[in-house]
Structures are given as C-alpha cells and as structure tokens.
Coordinates of C-alpha atoms and ligand atoms in Angstrom, one line a residue:
X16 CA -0.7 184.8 87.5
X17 CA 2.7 185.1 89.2
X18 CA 4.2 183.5 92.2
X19 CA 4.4 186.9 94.0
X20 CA 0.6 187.2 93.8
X21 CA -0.1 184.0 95.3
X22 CA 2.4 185.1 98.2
X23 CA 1.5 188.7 98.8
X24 CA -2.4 189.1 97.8
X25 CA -3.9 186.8 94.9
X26 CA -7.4 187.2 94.3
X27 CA -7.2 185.3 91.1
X28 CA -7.4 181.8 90.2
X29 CA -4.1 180.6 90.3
X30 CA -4.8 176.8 89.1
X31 CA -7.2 175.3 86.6
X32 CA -7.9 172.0 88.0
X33 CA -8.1 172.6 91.5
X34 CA -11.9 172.5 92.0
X35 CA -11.9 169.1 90.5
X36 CA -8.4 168.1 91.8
X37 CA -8.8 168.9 95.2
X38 CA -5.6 168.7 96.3
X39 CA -5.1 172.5 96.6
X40 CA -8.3 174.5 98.4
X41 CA -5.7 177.4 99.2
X42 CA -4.9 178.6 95.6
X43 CA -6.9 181.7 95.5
X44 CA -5.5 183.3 98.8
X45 CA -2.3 184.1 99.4
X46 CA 0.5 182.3 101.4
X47 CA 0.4 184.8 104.6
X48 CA -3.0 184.4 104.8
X49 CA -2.7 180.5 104.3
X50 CA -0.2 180.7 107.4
X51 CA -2.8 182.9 109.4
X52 CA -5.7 180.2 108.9
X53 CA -4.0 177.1 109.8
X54 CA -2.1 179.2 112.5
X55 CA -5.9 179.9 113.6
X56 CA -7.6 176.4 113.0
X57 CA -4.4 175.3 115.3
X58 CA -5.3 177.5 117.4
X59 CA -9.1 176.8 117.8
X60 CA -7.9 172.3 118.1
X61 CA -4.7 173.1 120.5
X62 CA -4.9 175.9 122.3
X63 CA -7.3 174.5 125.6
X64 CA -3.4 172.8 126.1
X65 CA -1.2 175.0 125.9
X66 CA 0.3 178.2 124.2
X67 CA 0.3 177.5 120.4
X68 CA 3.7 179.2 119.0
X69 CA 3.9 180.7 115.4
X70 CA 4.0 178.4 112.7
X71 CA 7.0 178.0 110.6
X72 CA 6.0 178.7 106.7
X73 CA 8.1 178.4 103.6
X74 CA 9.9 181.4 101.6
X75 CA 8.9 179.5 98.0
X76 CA 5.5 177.4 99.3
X77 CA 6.0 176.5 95.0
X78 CA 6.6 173.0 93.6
X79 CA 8.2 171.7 96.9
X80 CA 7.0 168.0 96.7
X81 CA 9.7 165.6 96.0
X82 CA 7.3 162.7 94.8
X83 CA 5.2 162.8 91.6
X84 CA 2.3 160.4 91.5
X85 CA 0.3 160.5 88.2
X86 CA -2.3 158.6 87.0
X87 CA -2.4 157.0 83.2
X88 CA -5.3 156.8 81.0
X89 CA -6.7 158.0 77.6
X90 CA -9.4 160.2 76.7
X91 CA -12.0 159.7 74.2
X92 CA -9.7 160.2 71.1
X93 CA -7.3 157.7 72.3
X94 CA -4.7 160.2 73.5
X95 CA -2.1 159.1 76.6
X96 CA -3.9 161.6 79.3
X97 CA -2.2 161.6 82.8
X98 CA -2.9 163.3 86.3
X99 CA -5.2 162.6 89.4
X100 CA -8.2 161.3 90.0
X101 CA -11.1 163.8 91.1
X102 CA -11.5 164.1 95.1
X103 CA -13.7 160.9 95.9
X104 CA -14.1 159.5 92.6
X105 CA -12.1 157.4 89.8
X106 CA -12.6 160.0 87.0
X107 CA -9.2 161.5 86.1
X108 CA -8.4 164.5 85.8
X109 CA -6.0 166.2 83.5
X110 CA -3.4 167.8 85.1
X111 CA -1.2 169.9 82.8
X112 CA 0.8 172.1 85.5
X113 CA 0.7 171.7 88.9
X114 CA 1.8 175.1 91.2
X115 CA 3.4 172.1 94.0
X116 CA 4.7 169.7 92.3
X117 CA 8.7 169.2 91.6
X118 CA 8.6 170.7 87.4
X119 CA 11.7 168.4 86.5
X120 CA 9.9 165.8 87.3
X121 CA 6.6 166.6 86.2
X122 CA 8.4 167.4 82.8
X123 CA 9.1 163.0 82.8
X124 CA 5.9 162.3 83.4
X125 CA 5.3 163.7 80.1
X126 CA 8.2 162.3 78.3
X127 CA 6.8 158.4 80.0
X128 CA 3.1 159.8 78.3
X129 CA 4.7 160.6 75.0
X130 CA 6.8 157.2 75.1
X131 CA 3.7 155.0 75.3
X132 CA 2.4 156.0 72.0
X133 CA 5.8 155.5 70.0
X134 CA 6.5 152.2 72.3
X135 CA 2.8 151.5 72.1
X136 CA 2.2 150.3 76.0
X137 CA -1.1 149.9 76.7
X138 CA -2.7 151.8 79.4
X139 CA -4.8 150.2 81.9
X140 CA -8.4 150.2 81.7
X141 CA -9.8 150.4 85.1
X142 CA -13.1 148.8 84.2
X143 CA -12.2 146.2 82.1
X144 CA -9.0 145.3 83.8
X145 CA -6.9 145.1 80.3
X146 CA -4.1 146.8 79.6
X147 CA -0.3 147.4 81.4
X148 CA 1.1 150.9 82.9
X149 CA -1.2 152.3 85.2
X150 CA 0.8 154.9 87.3
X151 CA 3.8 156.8 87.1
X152 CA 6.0 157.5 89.9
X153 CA 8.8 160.3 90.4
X154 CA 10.7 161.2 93.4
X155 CA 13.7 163.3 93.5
X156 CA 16.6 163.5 96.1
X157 CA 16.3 167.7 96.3
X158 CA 20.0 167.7 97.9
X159 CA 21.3 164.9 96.0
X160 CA 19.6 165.2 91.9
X161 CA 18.9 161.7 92.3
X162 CA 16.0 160.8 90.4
X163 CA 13.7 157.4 90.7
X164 CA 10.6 156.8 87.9
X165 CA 8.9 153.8 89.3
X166 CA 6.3 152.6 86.6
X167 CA 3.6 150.9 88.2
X168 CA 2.5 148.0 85.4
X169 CA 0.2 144.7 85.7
X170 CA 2.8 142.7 84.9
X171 CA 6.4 142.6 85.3
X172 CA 7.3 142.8 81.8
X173 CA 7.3 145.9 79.9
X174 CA 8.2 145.0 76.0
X175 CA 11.1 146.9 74.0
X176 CA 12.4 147.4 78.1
X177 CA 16.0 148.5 76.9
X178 CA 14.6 150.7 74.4
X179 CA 12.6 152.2 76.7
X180 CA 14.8 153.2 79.0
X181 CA 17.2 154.2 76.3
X182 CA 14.5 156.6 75.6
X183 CA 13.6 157.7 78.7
X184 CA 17.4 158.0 79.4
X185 CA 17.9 160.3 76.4
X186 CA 15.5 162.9 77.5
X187 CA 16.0 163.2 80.9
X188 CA 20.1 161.5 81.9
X189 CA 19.2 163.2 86.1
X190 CA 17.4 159.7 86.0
X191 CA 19.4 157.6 88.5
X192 CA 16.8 154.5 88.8
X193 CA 14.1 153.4 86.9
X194 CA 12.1 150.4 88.5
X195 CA 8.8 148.2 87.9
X196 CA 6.4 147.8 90.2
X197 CA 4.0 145.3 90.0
X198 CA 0.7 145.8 90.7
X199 CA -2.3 143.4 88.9
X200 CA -4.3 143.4 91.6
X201 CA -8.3 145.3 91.4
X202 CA -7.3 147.9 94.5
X203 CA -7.1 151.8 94.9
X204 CA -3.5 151.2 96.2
X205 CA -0.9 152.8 93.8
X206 CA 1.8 150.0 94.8
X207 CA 2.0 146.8 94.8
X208 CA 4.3 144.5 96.7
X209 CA 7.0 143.7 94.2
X210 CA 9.5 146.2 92.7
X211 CA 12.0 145.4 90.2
X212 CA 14.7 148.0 88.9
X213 CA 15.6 147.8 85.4
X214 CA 17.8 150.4 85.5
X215 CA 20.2 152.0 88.5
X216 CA 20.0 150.4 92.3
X217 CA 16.3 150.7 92.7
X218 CA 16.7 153.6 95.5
X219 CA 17.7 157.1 95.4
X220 CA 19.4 158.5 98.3
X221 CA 19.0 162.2 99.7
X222 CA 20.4 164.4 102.7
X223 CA 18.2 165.5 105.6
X224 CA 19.9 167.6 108.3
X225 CA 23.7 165.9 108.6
X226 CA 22.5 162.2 107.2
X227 CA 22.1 160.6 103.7
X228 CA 18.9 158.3 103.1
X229 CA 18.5 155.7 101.1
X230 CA 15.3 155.1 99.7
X231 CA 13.3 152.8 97.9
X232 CA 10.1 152.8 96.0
X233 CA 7.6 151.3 98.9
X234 CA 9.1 153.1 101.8
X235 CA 7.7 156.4 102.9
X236 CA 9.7 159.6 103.1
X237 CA 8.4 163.6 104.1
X238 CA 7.6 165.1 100.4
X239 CA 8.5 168.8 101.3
X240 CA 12.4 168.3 102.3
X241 CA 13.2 171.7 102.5
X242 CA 10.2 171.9 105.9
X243 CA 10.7 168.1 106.9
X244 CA 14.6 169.7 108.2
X245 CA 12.5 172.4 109.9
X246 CA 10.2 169.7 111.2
X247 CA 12.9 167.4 112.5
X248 CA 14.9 170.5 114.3
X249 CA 11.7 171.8 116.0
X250 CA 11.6 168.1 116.9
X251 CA 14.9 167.5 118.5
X252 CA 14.7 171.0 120.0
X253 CA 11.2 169.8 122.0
X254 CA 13.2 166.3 122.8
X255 CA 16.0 168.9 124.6
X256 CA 18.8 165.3 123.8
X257 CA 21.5 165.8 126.7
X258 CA 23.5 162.4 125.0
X259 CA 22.2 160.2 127.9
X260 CA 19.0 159.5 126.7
X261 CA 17.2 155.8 125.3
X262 CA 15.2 157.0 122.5
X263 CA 12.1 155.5 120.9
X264 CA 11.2 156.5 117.2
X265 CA 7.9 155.1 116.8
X266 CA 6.4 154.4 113.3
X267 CA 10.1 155.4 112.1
X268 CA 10.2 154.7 108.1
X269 CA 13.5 155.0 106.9
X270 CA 14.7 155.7 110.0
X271 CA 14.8 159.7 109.5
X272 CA 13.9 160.9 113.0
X273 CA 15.7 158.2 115.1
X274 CA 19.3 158.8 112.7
X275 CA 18.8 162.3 113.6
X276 CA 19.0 162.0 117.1
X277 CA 21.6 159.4 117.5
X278 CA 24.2 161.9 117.7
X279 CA 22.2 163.2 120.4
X280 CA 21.5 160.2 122.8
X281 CA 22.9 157.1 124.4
X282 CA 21.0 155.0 122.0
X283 CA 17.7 155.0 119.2
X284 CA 15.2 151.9 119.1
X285 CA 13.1 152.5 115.9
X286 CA 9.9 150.3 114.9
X287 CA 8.4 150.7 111.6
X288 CA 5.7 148.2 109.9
X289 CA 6.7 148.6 106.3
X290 CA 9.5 145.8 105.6
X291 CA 11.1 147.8 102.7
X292 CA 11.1 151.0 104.8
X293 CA 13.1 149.1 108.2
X294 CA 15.6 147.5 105.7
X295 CA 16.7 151.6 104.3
X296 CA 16.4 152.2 108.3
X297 CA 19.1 149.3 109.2
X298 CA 20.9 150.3 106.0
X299 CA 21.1 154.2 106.5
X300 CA 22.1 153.6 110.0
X301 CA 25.1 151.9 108.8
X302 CA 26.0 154.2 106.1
X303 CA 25.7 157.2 108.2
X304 CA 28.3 155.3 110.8
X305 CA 25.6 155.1 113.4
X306 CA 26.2 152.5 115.8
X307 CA 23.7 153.3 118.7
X308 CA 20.6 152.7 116.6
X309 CA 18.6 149.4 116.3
X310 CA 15.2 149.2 113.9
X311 CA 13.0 146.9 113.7
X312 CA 10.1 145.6 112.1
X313 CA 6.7 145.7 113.5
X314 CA 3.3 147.4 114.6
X315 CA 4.2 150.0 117.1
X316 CA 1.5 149.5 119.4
X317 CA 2.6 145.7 120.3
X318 CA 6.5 146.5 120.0
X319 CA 6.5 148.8 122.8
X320 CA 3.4 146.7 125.0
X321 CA 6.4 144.1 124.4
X322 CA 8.9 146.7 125.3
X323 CA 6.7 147.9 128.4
X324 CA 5.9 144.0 129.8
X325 CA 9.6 143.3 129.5
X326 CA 10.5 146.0 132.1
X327 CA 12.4 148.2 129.6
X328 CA 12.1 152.5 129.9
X329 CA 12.4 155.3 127.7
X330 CA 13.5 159.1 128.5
X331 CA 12.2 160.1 125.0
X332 CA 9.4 158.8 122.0
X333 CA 9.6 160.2 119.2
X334 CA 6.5 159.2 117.6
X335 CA 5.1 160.2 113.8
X336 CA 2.1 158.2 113.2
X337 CA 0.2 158.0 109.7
X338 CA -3.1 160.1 109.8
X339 CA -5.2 158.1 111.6
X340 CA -3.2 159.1 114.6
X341 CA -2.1 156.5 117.1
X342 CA -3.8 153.8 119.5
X343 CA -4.5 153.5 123.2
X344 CA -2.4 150.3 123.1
X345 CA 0.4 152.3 121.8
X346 CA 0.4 155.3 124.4
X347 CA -0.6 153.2 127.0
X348 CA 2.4 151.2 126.3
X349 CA 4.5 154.4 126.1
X350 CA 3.5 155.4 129.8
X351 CA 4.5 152.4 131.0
X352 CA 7.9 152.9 129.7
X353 CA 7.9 156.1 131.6
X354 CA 9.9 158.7 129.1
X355 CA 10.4 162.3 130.7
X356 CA 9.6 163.5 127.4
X357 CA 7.3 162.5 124.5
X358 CA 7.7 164.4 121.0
X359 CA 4.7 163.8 118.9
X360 CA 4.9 164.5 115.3
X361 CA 1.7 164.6 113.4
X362 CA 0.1 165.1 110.1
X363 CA -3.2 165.4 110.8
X364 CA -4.8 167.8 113.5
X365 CA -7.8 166.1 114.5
X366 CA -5.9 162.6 115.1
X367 CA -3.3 164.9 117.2
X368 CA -6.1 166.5 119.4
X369 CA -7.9 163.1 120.0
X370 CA -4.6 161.3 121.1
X371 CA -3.6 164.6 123.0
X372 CA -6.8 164.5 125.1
X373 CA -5.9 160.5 125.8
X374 CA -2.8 161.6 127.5
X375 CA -3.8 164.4 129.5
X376 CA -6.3 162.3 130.3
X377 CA -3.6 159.4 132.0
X378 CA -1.7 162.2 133.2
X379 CA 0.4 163.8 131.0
X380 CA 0.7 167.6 130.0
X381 CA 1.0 168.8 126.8
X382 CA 3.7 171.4 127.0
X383 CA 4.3 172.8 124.2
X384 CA 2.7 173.3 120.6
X385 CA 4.2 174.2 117.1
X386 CA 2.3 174.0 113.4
X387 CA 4.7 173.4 110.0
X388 CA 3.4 174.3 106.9
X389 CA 4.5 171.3 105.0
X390 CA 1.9 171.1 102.6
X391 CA 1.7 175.3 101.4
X392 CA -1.7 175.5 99.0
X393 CA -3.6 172.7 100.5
X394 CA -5.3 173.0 104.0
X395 CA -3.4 170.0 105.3
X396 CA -1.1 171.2 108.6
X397 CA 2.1 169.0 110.0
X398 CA 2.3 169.6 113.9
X399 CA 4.8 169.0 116.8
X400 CA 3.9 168.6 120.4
X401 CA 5.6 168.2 123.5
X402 CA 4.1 165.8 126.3
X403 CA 5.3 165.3 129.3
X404 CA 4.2 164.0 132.9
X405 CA 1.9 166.6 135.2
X406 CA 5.0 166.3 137.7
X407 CA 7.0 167.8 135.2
X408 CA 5.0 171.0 135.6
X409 CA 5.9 171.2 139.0
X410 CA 8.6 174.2 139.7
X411 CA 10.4 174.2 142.8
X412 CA 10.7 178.1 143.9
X413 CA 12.3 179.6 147.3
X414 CA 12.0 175.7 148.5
X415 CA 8.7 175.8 147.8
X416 CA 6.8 173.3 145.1
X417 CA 4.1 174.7 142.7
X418 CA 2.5 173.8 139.4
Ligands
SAH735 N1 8.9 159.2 110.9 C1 9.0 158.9 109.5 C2 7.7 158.3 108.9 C3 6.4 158.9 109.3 S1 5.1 158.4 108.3 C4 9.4 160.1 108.7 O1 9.4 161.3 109.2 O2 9.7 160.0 107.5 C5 4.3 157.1 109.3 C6 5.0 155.8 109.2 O3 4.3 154.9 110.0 C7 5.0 155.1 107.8 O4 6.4 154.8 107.5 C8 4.2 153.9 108.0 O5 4.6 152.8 107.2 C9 4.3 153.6 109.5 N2 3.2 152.8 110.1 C10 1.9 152.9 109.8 N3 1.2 152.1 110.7 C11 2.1 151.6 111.6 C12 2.0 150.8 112.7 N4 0.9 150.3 113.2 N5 3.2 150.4 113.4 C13 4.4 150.9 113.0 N6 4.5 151.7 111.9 C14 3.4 152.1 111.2

C-alpha cells in the first residue's frame, strides 16, 4: 500500500486497525473522492443557505496531526501494549502505525513503552484502579521541532525520574519538554488538572501564519497546522478586517484566531473557559508585541450577555466553538452587540447547521460557506461561514434598493 494509492484510487485496505479504531472510516477510498463526499454531505447540510464553495484539501492528507494520544496497558503476556481504545468501548486497541499520526512522535511513544519495562512503571489497571502511567502524550511544534511528552500518571511521582528522562532524552534529544500530568481520578478524561514539567518549560511553542504560540499541555490547539493556516486565512478573508474594526474571538484558546487579526483591527477581545489556555492567550499576545488584544477567562455565552447588557458593540465575532456548537445565550448575546459581520468556525456540521438555522431565524443571512479538510481519512469536516444581517443583502442599484 502506497501513499499514491490512497490519493489517486485505493481499493485496498490501507490500515489494519481501522474497523476497530474507528478513527479513520475513509481509508479504503481515496483522497479526491474523500474531498468529493464531504464536499457533497456539505452540500446536502449547507446549501438551502447559500452557495457552498469548493473545499480546500491537503497535498499530503498523511500523518498531519501534531498531537499523539496513546493509551497504556498490557496484554495477556504482560507486554507494555499502547494505542486507542475501540469506538465506544474501553478495550484497547493496538495501534502499531497510524497513516495520520505525526511518525517522530509516534516513534516516542514506543521508546516511553519500551522504557516501562527496563524502569519497571506500572501501568494502570483500569478495573482495579492500581498502577501509575496511564496515557502518553506528544505534540510537536511542525514549524518550530519543539517537542512536548506529557505522561499522564496517578500520582505525581514517577521513580528513577532523572533516569528516565535521561533515557527518554538519549533516544529522541527533538524533546523540548517533558511534563507530568496528574490524573488519579476514575474518569474517561485523558487530563487531569495538575501538570508538572520535569524537564524543559512545560510548553512548546509553534508558528501559525506571522505569530508564535506558546502552548501548554491543558490548552487546546488545531492538530493539522499545515490546514488550521488555511482555516484562519479563509477566516480573516470572510471577516474582510479594514483596521477599524472591535473584534470578538469567542471560545478563543490560546488566542490563535484573535492574534491573527490584531494586525487587522482596532482592537481583539478574546474569551476562553480553559484557565491554562487564556494564560498562553495573554502570554502570546505579549510575545507577539500585540498590544490591541485583551483575553479573558470565561464561558462565552455569559461574557458577551455581560458585554451586550453593558451597552458594548462588535463589527466582527469570530467564533470557534467545541462540537457541541454554541448556545442561544451566546448568539443572542452576539446580536445584541450588533457586529456587521460574524465568522463562524466550526468542527462539526450538524452543530453548524443547527446554530445557522438560529440566526437566520433572528435575522441574519448566511452569506457565505467554505468546508476544510482538517481531518483527511476520517469523515470529520472543519467549516467556515459568513453571517451577516438581512440588511446586509440589500444592494443599492441605479438608486434603487433590492435584496
Ligand atoms: N479558536 C481556537 C480554539 C477552538 S476549540 C483555535 O482555533 O485554536 C474550542 C475552544 O472553546 C476550546 O479552547 C475550549 O476550551 C473552549 N470552550 C469550550 N466551551 C466554552 C465556553 N462555554 N465558553 C468559552 N470557551 C469554551
């Protein structure tokens, strides 16, 4: 099985596990046709708004995520076995290659796996609750090389720690941080909240259009850098910035969107609820020598009811919710603030077409559509859309109005 088949015409199976994965359901057709369906399920969700334009693909849809989650266990023989668990269960499965993961870093999960059986860590049992590493984390800066392993252990001491790392070290010197994350608690949550770096800062830091990020182990960041830039300039391009403008970057993370723009605008206002993720916002501004962005920490939906009751406006929101889409509180809120222009960036379809039909609903028009293929092999689809009010739609023509 080569790459080129998968692209151009595969009719084979091109990975093991993915019936029992289930992160892939795309691997036996190949990437045009992979573009054609979600161009087509977009299609069937967006079209009763408006014109859907082409979606923007990949020219390697191969190992393009930046973050490595694995799962530790053992099989039956004892051995250290590591990879996901099967779609709606906890039984693991073994993943030996993945066709999207980042290799390097797929290559220190297996160096962590052979390092518990010389340092002999003991993995964590599910059922019984015993034992001490239960996940391994990976996430590479792709513009940068920076490289964070974030071992996900019961309790915040891992013996022979200097040897460990010396090890780890040894084998793979791109690693720029390795941290401990603690996490004793009986939950299907990978993290938990604490996080302690044993070696490096505890962040990595990596480029994104003309800014450097920092972040850390909680806070969330795109995992296909190479489409989140296409993402973020079909973004700004909807938002049409003339350097005048008050923007909102709701549900914001490390800031990404919002830093972006700043160039753009008269000023970014960014709300995020994750603590971690606000302080790399505040941080990043500052390192990027942005001064006309502000972040702060909080649920969306009340920040900007807050925002609307104060009297404040908007001319733009940004917004990039998590997959359960937004809330009425939160849009409601954002037509009271009265933006020209609202740029909503979304990672899953149905939420999109559900808050989609809210607005056109309270009288806004969806103006225009565009699908990114940021996750190539599975049948997940990233989308941007442009809302804006009805009056908007109005032209004025030979002194005469018409929509
Ligand atoms: N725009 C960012 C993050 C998008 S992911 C980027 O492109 O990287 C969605 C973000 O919404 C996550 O950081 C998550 O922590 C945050 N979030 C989830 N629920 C929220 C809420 N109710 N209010 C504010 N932020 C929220």
């Amino acid at each position: 099985m080569t790459k080129e088949n998968v692209i151009k015409n595969n009719a084979e199976k091109a990975c093991p596990v993915s019936d029992k994965c289930g992160a892939c359901r795309y691997t036996e057709i190949s990437y045009e046709e992979q573009l054609k369906s979600k161009q087509r399920m977009s299609e069937r969700l967006f079209s009763k708004f408006c014109k859907v334009e082409p979606i923007i693909g990949m020219d390697d849809p191969f190992h393009y995520r930046n973050k490595v989650h694995h799962v530790f266990s053992r099989d039956k023989a004892g051995n250290v076995i590591t990879g996901s668990y099967e779609e709606k269960s906890h039984r693991l499965v073994e993943i030996p290659t993945c066709l999207i993961e980042d290799e390097s870093s797929q290559k220190i999960i297996k160096t962590v796996a052979k390092l518990c059986k010389s340092f002999k860590i003991l993995i964590y049992n599910e059922k019984s609750g015993y034992g001490l590493l239960r996940h391994v984390l990976v996430r590479r800066g792709f513009t940068t090389g920076e490289v964070m392993v974030v071992l996900v252990l019961t309790s915040p001491i891992l013996p022979g720690k200097n040897n460990f790392v010396k090890a780890l070290l040894k084998e793979h010197p791109e690693i720029t941080t390795i941290v401990i994350n603690v996490n004793d608690k009986d939950t299907t949550m990978v993290l938990g909240p604490v996080n302690k770096p044993i070696y490096g800062p505890g962040f990595i830091k990596d480029k994104l259009l003309n800014c450097t990020f920092r972040i850390s182990p909680s806070s969330f960041y795109q995992i296909n850098p190479v489409q989140t830039e296409k993402l973020y300039k079909t973004a700004l391009e909807f938002a049409d910035l003339t350097g005048t403008e008050t923007v909102i970057d709701a549900y914001c993370g490390i800031g990404t969107i919002g830093l972006s723009a700043a160039y753009k605008c008269e000023n970014v206002i960014g709300v995020e609820l994750n603590g971690d993720a606000v302080g790399d916002a505040i941080i990043n501004a500052k390192e990027n020598r942005i001064s006309n962005a502000r972040f702060f920490k909080g649920d969306a939906g009340e920040f900007m009811d807050k925002m609307a009751s104060d009297g404040a406006s908007a001319d733009v929101v940004f917004m990039d919710p998590p997959r359960s889409g937004s809330t009425e509180k939160f849009m409601d809120s954002v037509l009271r603030l009265k933006p020209s222009r609202v740029v909503y960036v979304s990672c899953d379809p149905d939420t999109l077409k559900r808050d989609l039909e809210y607005f056109t609903k309270k009288g806004m028009h969806v103006k225009r559509i565009r699908p990114v293929d940021m996750f190539p092999m599975t049948e997940k689809c990233e989308t941007v859309a442009l809302v804006v009010p009805v009056l908007e739609k109005r032209r004025v023509c030979n002194g005469e109005t018409f929509i």
